[in-house]
Amino acid sequence: MRKKLIVANWKMYKTPDEARAYIAAFLPLVKEHNRGDIVLCPNFVCIPTVVDALRGSAIGAGGQDLSWEKEGPYTGEVSAHMLRAVGCSHVIIGHSERRQLFGETDDGVNRKVKAALAAGLQPIVCVGEVLAEREAGLTEDVLRRQCGIAFREIGGDDAAPLIMAYEPVWAIGTGKNATPEMAAEAHGVIRAEAAKACGEEVAQNLRILYGGSVKPENAASLMDQSEIDGALVGGASLDPQSFAAIVKY
Ligand code: PEP
């Protein structure tokens, strides 16, 4: 049985003071919760505050992106080992907003996955099709390409910490959901690609999250699918009550 994982992607929201207030409200709401894992991914400047406020809880912290370089003259970049040094356990890689707005490529995603794994971070790798690709019947091709390149040159054992997130781009921040059947089909494609690249055992243990307008109202129907191992939550993770309701679906 794969344990469910619910990840909050706060995107470019919240100051350190707001992050601390959020966690003060959130922790009591999930105090009794032990059915699944929880990770909060704030912006870079909030990470130390979040790590500090989460101390003593079982909740992890993660970055929303990273550089594939370790250090050097790369203005504006943050490396895997810097994320580790401030207490991150996870990092989101290849989010569609990075791909669409900031020129993230499949090759860049692969380099970042390798850098994260080498530093001991668990990458949460986002893949998913845009609406035109779904309408043209290209969803499977897109997922195979994105996964094939993301998994390149990653050996079986090294891939064990990997987490994938299927995020149909047309469902992110739009209020539209993939149906549980659409998600299950996409997750099957991702798992098959993982098996091809990293072996059957890694693929069977791989957690594949669903992301795209997950809300308290639809969390249970998505999470009840055996192929859906958790959720990556954007908008609805910004409010502690709403995120707690998703965690406890
Ligand atoms: C996301 O940003 O990864 C996401 C899924 O956003 P939302 O939940 O707002 O659709």
Coordinates of N, CA, C and O and ligand atoms in Angstrom, one line a residue, residues 9 11 95 97 167 171-174 211-215 232-236, ligand 1:
N9 N 1.2 23.7 -2.5 CA 2.0 24.6 -3.3 C 1.5 26.0 -3.1 O 0.5 26.4 -3.7
K11 N 2.8 28.7 -4.1 CA 3.2 29.6 -5.2 C 3.8 30.9 -4.6 O 4.5 30.9 -3.6
H95 N 6.9 22.3 -12.5 CA 5.5 22.8 -12.4 C 5.1 23.5 -13.8 O 5.9 24.1 -14.4
E97 N 3.6 26.1 -14.4 CA 3.8 27.5 -14.4 C 5.3 27.8 -14.7 O 5.6 28.8 -15.4
E167 N -0.6 16.7 -13.4 CA -1.3 18.0 -13.3 C -1.8 18.4 -14.7 O -1.0 19.1 -15.4
A171 N -6.6 22.1 -15.8 CA -7.3 22.0 -14.5 C -6.7 22.8 -13.4 O -7.2 22.9 -12.3
I172 N -5.5 23.5 -13.7 CA -4.8 24.2 -12.6 C -5.4 25.6 -12.5 O -5.4 26.4 -13.4
G173 N -5.9 25.9 -11.3 CA -6.5 27.2 -11.0 C -7.7 27.6 -11.8 O -8.1 28.7 -11.8
T174 N -8.3 26.6 -12.4 CA -9.5 26.9 -13.3 C -10.8 26.4 -12.7 O -11.9 26.8 -13.2
G211 N -3.0 16.8 -9.3 CA -3.1 18.2 -9.0 C -4.0 18.9 -10.1 O -3.9 18.6 -11.3
G212 N -4.8 19.8 -9.6 CA -5.6 20.6 -10.6 C -7.0 20.8 -9.9 O -7.9 20.0 -9.9
S213 N -7.1 22.0 -9.2 CA -8.4 22.4 -8.6 C -8.9 21.4 -7.6 O -10.1 21.2 -7.5
V214 N -8.0 20.8 -6.8 CA -8.4 20.0 -5.7 C -8.9 20.9 -4.6 O -8.3 21.9 -4.2
K215 N -10.1 20.6 -4.1 CA -10.8 21.4 -3.1 C -11.4 20.4 -2.0 O -11.5 19.2 -2.3
L232 N -1.5 17.4 -5.1 CA -0.7 18.6 -5.1 C -1.7 19.8 -5.2 O -2.5 19.8 -6.2
V233 N -1.8 20.6 -4.2 CA -2.9 21.6 -4.0 C -2.3 23.0 -4.1 O -1.4 23.3 -3.3
G234 N -2.9 23.8 -5.0 CA -2.4 25.2 -5.1 C -3.4 26.1 -4.3 O -3.3 26.2 -3.1
G235 N -4.3 26.7 -5.0 CA -5.2 27.7 -4.4 C -5.8 27.3 -3.1 O -5.8 28.1 -2.1
A236 N -6.3 26.1 -3.0 CA -7.0 25.7 -1.8 C -6.1 25.4 -0.6 O -6.5 25.1 0.5
Ligands
PEP1 C1 -0.9 23.7 -8.6 O1 -0.5 24.8 -8.6 O2 0.0 22.7 -8.6 C2 -2.3 23.5 -8.6 C3 -2.7 22.2 -8.7 O3 -3.1 24.6 -8.4 P1 -4.7 24.6 -8.1 O4 -4.9 23.6 -7.0 O5 -5.0 26.0 -7.7 O6 -5.4 24.2 -9.3

